[in-house]
mmCIF file of C-alpha atoms and ligand atoms in Angstrom:
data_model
loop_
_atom_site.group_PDB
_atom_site.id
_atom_site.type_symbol
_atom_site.label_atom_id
_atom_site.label_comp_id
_atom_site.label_asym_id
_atom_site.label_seq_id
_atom_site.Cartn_x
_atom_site.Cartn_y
_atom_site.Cartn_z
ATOM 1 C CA UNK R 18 0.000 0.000 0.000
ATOM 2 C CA UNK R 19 2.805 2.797 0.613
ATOM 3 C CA UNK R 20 2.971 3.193 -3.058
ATOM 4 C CA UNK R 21 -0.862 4.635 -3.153
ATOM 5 C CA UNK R 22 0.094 7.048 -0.124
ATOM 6 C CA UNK R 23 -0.089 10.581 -1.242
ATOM 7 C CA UNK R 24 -2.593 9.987 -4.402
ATOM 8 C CA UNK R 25 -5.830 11.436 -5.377
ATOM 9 C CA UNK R 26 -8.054 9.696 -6.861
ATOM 10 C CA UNK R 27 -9.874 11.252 -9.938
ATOM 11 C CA UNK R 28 -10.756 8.544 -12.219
ATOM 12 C CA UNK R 29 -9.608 4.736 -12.547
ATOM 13 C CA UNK R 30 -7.665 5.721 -15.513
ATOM 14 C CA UNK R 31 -4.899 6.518 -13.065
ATOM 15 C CA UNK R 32 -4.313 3.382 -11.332
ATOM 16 C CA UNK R 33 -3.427 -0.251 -12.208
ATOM 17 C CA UNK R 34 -5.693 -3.907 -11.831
ATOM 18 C CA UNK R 35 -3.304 -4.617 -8.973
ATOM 19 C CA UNK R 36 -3.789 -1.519 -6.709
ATOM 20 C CA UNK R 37 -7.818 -1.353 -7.861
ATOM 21 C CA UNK R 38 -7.576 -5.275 -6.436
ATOM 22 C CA UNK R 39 -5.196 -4.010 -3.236
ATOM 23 C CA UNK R 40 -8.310 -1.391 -2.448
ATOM 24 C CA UNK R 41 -11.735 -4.326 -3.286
ATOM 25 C CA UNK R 42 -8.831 -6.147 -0.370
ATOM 26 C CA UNK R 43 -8.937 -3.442 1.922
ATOM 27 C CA UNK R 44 -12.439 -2.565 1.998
ATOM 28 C CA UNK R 45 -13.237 -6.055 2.761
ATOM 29 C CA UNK R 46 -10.798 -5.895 5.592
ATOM 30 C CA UNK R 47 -12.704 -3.129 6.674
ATOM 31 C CA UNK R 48 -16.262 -4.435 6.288
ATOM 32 C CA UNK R 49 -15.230 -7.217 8.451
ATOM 33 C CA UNK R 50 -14.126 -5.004 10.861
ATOM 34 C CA UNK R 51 -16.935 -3.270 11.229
ATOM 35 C CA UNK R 52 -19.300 -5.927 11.414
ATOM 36 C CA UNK R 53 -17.085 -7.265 14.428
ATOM 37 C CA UNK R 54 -17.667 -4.067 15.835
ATOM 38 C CA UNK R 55 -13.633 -3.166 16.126
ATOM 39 C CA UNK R 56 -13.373 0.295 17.130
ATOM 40 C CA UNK R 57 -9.924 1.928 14.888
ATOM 41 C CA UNK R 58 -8.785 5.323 15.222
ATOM 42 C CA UNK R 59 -6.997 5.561 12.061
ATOM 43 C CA UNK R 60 -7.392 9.060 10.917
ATOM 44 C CA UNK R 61 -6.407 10.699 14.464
ATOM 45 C CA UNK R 62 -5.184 13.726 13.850
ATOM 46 C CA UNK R 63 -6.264 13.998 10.169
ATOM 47 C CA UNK R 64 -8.943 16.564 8.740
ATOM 48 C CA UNK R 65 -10.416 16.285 5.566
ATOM 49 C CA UNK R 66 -12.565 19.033 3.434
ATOM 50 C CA UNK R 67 -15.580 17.500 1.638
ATOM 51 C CA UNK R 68 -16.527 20.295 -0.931
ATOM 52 C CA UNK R 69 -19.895 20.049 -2.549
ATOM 53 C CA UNK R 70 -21.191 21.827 -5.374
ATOM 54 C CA UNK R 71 -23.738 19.471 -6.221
ATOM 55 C CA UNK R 72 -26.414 17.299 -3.613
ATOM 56 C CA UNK R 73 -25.230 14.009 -2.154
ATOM 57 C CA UNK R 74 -26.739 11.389 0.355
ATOM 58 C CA UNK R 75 -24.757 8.388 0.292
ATOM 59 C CA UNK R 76 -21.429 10.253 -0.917
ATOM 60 C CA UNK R 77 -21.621 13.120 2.085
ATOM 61 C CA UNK R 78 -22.372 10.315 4.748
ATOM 62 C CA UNK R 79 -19.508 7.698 3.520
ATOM 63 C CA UNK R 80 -16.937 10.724 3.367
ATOM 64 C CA UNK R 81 -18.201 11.694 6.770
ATOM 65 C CA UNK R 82 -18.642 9.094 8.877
ATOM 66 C CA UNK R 83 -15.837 6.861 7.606
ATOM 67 C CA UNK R 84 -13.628 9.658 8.578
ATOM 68 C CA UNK R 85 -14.899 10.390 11.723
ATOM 69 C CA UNK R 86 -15.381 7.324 13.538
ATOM 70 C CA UNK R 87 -11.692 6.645 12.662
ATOM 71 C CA UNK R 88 -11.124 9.479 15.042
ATOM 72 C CA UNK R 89 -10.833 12.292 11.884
ATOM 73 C CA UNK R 90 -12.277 15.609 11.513
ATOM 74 C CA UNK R 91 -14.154 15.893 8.148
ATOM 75 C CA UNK R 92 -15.725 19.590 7.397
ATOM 76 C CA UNK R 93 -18.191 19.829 5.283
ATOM 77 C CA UNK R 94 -18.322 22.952 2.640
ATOM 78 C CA UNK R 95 -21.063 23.844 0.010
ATOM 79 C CA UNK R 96 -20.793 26.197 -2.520
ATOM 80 C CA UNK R 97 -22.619 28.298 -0.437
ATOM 81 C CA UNK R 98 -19.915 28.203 2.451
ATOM 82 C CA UNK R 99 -16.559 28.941 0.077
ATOM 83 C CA UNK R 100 -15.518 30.677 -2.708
ATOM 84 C CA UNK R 101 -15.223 27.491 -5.020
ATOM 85 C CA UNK R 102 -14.051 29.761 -8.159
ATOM 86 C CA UNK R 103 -16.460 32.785 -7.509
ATOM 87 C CA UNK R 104 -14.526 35.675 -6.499
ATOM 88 C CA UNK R 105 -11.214 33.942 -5.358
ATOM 89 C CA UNK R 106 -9.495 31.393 -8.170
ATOM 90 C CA UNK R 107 -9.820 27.520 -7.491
ATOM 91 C CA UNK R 108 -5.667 27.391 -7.554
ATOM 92 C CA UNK R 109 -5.626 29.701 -4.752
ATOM 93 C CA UNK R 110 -8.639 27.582 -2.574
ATOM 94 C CA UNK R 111 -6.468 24.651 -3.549
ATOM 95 C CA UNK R 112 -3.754 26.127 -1.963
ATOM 96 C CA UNK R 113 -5.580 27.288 0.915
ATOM 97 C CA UNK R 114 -7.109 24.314 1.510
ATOM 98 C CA UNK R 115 -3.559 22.416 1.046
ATOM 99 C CA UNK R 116 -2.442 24.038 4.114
ATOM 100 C CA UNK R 117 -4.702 23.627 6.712
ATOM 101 C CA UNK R 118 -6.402 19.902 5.726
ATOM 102 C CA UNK R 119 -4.592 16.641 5.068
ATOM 103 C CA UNK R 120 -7.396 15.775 1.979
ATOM 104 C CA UNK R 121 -10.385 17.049 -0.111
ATOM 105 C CA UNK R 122 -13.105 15.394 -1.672
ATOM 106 C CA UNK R 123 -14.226 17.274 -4.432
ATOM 107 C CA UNK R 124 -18.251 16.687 -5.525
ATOM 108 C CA UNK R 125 -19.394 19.077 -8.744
ATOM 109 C CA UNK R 126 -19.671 19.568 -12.137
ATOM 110 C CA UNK R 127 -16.381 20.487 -13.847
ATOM 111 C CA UNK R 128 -13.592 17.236 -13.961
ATOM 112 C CA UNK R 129 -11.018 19.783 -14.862
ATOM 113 C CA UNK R 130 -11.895 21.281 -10.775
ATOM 114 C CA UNK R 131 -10.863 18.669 -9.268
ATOM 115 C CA UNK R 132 -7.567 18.038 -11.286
ATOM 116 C CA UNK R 133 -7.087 21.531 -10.281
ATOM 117 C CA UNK R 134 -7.362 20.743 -6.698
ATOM 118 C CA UNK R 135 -5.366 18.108 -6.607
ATOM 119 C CA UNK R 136 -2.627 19.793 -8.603
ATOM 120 C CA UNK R 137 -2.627 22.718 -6.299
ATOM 121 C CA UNK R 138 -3.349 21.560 -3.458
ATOM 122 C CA UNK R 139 -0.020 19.314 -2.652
ATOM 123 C CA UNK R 140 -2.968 16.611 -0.714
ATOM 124 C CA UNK R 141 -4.425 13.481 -2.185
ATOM 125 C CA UNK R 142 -7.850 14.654 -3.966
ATOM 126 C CA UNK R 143 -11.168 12.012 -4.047
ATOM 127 C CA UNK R 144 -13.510 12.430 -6.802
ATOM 128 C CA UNK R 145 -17.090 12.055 -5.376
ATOM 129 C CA UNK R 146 -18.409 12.799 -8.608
ATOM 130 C CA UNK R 147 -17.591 15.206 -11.610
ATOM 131 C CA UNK R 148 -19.976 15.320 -14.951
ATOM 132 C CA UNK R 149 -17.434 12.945 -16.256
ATOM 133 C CA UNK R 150 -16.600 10.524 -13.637
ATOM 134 C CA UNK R 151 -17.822 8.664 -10.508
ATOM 135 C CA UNK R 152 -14.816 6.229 -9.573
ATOM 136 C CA UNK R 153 -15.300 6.068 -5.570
ATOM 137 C CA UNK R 154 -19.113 4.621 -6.712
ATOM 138 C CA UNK R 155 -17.550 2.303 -8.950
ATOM 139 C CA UNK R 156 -15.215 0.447 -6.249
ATOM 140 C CA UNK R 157 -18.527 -0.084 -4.422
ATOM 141 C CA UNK R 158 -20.231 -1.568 -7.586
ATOM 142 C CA UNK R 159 -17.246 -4.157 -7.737
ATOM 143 C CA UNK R 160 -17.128 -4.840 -4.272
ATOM 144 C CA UNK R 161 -21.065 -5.616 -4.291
ATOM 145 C CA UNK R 162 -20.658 -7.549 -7.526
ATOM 146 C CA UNK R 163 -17.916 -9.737 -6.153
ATOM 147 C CA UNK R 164 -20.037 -10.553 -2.847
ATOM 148 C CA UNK R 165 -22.466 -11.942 -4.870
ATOM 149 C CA UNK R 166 -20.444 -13.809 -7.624
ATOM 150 C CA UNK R 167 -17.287 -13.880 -5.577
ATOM 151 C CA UNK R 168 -13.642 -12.761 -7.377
ATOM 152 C CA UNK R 169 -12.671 -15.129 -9.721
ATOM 153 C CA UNK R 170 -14.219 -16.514 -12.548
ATOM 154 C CA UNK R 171 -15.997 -14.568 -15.700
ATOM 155 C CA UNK R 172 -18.973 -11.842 -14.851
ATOM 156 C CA UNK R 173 -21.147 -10.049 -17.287
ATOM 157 C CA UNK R 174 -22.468 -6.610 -16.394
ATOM 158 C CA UNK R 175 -24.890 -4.822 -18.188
ATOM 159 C CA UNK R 176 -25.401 -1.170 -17.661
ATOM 160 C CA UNK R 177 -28.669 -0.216 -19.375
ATOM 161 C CA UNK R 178 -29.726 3.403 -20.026
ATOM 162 C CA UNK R 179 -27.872 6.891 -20.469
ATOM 163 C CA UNK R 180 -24.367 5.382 -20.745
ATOM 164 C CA UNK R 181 -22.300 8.569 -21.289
ATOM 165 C CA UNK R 182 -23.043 9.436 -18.057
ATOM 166 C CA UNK R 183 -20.427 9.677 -15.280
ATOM 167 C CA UNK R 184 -21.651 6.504 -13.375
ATOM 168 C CA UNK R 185 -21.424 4.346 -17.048
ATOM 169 C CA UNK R 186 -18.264 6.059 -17.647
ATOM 170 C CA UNK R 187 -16.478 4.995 -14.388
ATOM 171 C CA UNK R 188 -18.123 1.194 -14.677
ATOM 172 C CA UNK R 189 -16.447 1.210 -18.159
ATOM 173 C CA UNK R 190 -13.117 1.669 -17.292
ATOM 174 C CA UNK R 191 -13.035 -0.167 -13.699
ATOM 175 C CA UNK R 192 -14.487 -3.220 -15.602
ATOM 176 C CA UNK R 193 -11.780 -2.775 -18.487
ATOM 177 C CA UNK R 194 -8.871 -2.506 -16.006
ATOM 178 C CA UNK R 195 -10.389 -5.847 -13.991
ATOM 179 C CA UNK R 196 -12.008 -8.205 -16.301
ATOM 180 C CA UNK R 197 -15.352 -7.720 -16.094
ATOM 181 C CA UNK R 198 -17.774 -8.324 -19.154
ATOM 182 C CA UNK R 199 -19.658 -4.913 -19.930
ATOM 183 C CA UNK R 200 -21.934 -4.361 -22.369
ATOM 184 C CA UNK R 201 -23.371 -0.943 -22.247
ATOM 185 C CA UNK R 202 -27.024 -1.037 -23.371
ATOM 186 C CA UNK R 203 -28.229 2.183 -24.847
ATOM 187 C CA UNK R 204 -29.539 4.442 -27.400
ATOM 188 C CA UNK R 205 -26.730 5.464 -29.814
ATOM 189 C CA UNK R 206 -26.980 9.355 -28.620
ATOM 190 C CA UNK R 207 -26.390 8.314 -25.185
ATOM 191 C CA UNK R 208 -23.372 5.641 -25.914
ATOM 192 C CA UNK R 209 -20.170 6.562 -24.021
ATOM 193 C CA UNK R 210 -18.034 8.883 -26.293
ATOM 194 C CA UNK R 211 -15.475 7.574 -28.507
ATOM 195 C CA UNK R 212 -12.189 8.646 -26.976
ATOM 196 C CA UNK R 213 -13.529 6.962 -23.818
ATOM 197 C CA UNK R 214 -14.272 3.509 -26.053
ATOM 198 C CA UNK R 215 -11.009 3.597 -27.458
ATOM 199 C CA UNK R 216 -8.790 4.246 -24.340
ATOM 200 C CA UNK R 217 -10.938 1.198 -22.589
ATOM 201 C CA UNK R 218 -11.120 -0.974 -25.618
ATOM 202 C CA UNK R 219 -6.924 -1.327 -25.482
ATOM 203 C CA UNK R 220 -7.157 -1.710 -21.729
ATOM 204 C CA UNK R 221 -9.536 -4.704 -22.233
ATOM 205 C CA UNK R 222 -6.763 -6.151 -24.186
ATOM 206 C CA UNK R 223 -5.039 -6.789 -20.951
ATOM 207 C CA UNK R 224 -7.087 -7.645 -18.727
ATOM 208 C CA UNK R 225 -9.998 -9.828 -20.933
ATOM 209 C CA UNK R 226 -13.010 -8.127 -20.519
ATOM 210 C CA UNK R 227 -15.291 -7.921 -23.239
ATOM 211 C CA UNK R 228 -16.609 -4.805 -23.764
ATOM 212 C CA UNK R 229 -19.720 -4.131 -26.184
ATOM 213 C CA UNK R 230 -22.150 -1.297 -27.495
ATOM 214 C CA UNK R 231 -25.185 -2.214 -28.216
ATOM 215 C CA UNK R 232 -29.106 -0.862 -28.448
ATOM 216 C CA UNK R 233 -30.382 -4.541 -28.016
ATOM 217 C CA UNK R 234 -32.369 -5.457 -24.700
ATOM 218 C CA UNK R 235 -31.954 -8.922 -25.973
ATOM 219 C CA UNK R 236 -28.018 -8.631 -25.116
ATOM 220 C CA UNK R 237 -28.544 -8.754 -21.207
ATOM 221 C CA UNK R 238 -28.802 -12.730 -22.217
ATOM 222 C CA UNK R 239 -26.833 -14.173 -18.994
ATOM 223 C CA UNK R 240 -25.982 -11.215 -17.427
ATOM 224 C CA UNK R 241 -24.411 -11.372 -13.780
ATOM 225 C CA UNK R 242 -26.127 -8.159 -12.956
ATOM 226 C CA UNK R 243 -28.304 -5.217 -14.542
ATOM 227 C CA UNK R 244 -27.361 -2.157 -13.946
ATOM 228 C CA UNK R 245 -28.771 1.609 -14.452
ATOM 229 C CA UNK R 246 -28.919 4.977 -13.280
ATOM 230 C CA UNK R 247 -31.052 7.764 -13.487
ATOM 231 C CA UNK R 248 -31.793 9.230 -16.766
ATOM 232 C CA UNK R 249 -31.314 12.904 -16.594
ATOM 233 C CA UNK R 250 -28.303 13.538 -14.276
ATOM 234 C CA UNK R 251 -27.395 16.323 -11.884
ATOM 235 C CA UNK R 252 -26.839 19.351 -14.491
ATOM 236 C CA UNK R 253 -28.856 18.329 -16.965
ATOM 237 C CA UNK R 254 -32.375 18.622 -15.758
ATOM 238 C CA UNK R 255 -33.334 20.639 -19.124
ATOM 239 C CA UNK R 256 -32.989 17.462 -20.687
ATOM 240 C CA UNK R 257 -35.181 15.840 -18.611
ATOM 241 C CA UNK R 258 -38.451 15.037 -21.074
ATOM 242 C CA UNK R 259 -36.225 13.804 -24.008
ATOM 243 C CA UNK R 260 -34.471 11.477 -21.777
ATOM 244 C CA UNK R 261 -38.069 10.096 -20.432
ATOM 245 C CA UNK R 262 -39.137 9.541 -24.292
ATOM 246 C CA UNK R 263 -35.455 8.353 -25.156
ATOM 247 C CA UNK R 264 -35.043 5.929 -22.609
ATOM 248 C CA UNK R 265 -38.646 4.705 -21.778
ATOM 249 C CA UNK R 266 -37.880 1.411 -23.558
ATOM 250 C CA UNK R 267 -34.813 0.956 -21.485
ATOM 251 C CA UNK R 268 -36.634 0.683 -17.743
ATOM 252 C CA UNK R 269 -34.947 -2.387 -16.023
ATOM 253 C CA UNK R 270 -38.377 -4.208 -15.068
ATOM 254 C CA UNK R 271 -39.088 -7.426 -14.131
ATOM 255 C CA UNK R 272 -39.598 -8.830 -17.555
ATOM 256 C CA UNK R 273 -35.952 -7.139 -18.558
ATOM 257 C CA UNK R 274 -34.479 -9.206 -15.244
ATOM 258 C CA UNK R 275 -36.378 -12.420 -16.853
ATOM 259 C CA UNK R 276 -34.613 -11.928 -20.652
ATOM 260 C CA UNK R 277 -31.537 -12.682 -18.757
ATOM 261 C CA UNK R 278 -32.306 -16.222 -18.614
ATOM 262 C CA UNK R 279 -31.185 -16.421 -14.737
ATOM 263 C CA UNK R 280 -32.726 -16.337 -11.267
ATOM 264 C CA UNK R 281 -29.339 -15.273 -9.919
ATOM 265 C CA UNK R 282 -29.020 -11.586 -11.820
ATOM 266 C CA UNK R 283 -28.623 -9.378 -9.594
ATOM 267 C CA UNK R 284 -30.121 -5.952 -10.008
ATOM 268 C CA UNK R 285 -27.739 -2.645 -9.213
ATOM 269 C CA UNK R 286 -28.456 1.149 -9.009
ATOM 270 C CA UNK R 287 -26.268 3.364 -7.498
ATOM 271 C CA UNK R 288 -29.058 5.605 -6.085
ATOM 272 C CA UNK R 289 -30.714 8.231 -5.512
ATOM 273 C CA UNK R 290 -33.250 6.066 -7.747
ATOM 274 C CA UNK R 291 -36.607 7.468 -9.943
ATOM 275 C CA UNK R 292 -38.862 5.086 -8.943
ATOM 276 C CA UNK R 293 -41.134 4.228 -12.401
ATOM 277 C CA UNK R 294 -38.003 5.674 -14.449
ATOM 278 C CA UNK R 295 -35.589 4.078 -15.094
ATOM 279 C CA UNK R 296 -36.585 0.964 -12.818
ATOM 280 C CA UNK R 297 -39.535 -0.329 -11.137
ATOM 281 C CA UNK R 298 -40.151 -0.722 -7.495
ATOM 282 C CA UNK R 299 -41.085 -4.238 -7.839
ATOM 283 C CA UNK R 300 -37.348 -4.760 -8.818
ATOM 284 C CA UNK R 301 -35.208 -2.364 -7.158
ATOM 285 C CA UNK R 302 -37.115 -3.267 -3.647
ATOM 286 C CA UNK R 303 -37.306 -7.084 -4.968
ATOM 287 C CA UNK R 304 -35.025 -10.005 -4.085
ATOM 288 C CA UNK R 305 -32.559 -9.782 -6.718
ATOM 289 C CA UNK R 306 -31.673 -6.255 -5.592
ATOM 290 C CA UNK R 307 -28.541 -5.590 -3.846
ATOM 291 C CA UNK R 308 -29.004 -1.353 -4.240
ATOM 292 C CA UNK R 309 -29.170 -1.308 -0.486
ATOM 293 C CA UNK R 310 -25.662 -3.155 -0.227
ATOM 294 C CA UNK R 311 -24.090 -1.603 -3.030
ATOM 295 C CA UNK R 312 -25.285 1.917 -0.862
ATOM 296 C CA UNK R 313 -23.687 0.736 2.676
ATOM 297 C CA UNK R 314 -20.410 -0.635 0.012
ATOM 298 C CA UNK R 315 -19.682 3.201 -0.599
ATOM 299 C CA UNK R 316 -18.589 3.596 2.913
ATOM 300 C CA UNK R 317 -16.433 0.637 3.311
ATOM 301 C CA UNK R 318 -14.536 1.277 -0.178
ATOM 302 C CA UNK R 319 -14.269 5.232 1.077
ATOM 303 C CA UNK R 320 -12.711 4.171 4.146
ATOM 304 C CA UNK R 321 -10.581 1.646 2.401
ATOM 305 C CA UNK R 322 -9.697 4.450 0.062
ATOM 306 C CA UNK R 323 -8.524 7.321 2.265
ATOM 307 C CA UNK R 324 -6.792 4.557 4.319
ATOM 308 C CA UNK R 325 -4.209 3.568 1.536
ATOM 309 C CA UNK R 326 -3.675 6.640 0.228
ATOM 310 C CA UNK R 327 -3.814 9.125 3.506
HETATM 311 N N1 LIG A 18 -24.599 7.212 -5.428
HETATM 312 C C1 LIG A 18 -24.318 8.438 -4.982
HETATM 313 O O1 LIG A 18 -23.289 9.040 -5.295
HETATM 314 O O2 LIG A 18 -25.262 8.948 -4.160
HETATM 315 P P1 LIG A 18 -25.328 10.441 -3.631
HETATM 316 O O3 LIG A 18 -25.593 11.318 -4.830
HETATM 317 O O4 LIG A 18 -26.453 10.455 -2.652
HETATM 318 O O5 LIG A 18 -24.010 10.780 -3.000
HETATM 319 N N1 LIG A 19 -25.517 10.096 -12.818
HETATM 320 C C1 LIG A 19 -26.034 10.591 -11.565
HETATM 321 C C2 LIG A 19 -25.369 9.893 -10.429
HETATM 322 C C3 LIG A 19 -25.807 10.301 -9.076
HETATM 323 C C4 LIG A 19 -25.081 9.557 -7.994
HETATM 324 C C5 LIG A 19 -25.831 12.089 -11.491
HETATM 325 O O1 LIG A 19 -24.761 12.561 -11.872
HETATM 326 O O2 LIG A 19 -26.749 12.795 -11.065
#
């Protein structure tokens, strides 16, 4: 692990199958331990600055109380609270913010911000979401994955929906770096962009994972798990009606879980979820759902995150 100390973490682009498997380790460790009830005071001493420019639920709470029941102070700061770019640059809140905390995690809408914290700041920098990329979300989708299906052995996912969003974007790459099957189910003006294909298409080389583009419900055939998000994303709410018309005929219902030909799919969202949208109740509060797991997962692979690398 000391080579991840010091790092941000912006997007899985940046690190290796062997240090993504060293953190799916870690946050095991650390599920265990929490389930035992161990009480660790890792982060003594340590302060972190969660900076939020867009809502969060799951994100704010992992941050937060990952870091503070390991004896750390996290501060939480809207863009209401700081300057964030208005009136003072982000290089000199970077800077700032360098000095007095020993990490930031950066949620908003720009990627470029939070390279430019991270490059100014001198601390490690956590992407909890940019319009481009979601990676601490997508260590939790593995992690959930792999308790149901365990590590080894071939799995399929299929992400059905708006898959040029950040959450399809960071599934993409973590699944090209590890092996996993994923076939991105979509209409072709919401298929991940091509310089994103390509860069994940020669990674796949590597590792094995098949990686496919498709419009066709039909391809969720044997699927390890369905997957989707919403269909208009934080930023984009002007968008909203042509995404309900786009994607209508991509809802993950019950009859989609069916075409996979198994009883074992499992269903994942990373939440908040539109109930009716892009899924149904029956399924995402239904047996084959593990949302609820894959939710609680984003603390343990936070706290196995900041560990390594703080
Ligand atoms: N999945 C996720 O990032 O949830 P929040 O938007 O609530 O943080
Ligand atoms: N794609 C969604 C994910 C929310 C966790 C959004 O950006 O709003």
């Amino acid at each position: 692990m000391e080579q991840m100390k010091g790092r941000s973490l912006l997007t899985w682009l940046d690190f290796n199958a062997n240090e993504i498997r060293s953190f799916l380790e870690l946050a095991k460790t650390v599920k265990a331990q929490s389930r035992r009830g161990e009480l660790t005071q890792r982060f003594t001493g340590k302060t972190i600055a969660l900076l939020f420019e867009k809502r969060s639920t799951r994100t704010r709470c992992a941050f937060e109380t990952a870091f503070g029941e390991e004896g750390g102070h996290p501060v939480f700061l809207s863009n209401q609270d700081i300057q964030l770019g208005a009136k003072e640059s982000l290089e000199d809140t970077a800077r700032v913010l360098g000095r007095m905390f020993s990490a930031i995690q950066f949620r908003g809408f720009k990627h470029s911000a939070a390279e430019t914290l991270a490059r100014y700041s001198g601390v490690p920098v956590y992407n909890g979401l940019t319009d481009d990329f979601h990676p601490t979300q997508a260590l939790a989708d593995l992690m959930t994955l792999e308790e149901s299906f365990g590590d080894r052995g071939k799995k399929k996912l299929c992400y059905i929906g708006d898959g040029r969003n950040n959450v399809a974007r960071s599934l993409l790459v973590i699944c090209a770096k590890m092996g996993v099957d994923c076939t991105v189910i979509a209409p072709e003006s919401l298929t991940p962009d091509r310089a994103l294909v390509e860069k994940c298409t020669a990674l796949s080389v590597a590792s094995g994972a098949k990686l496919r583009f498709t419009n066709n419900l039909d391809e969720v055939e044997g699927a390890d798990a369905l997957y989707t998000d919403v269909w208009t994303s934080m930023g984009e709410e002007a968008k909203k009606d042509e995404r309900e018309k786009l994607l209508r005929p991509y809802q993950v219902n019950q009859a989609l879980m069916d075409k996979t030909g198994r009883k074992d799919t499992i269903f994942l969202h990373c939440l908040p979820a539109v109930k009716g949208e892009e899924v149904t109740a029956d399924v995402i509060d239904g047996p084959q759902s593990r949302a609820w797991d894959q939710a609680e997962n984003r603390k343990h692979t936070i706290k196995a995150i900041m560990l390594a690398t703080l």
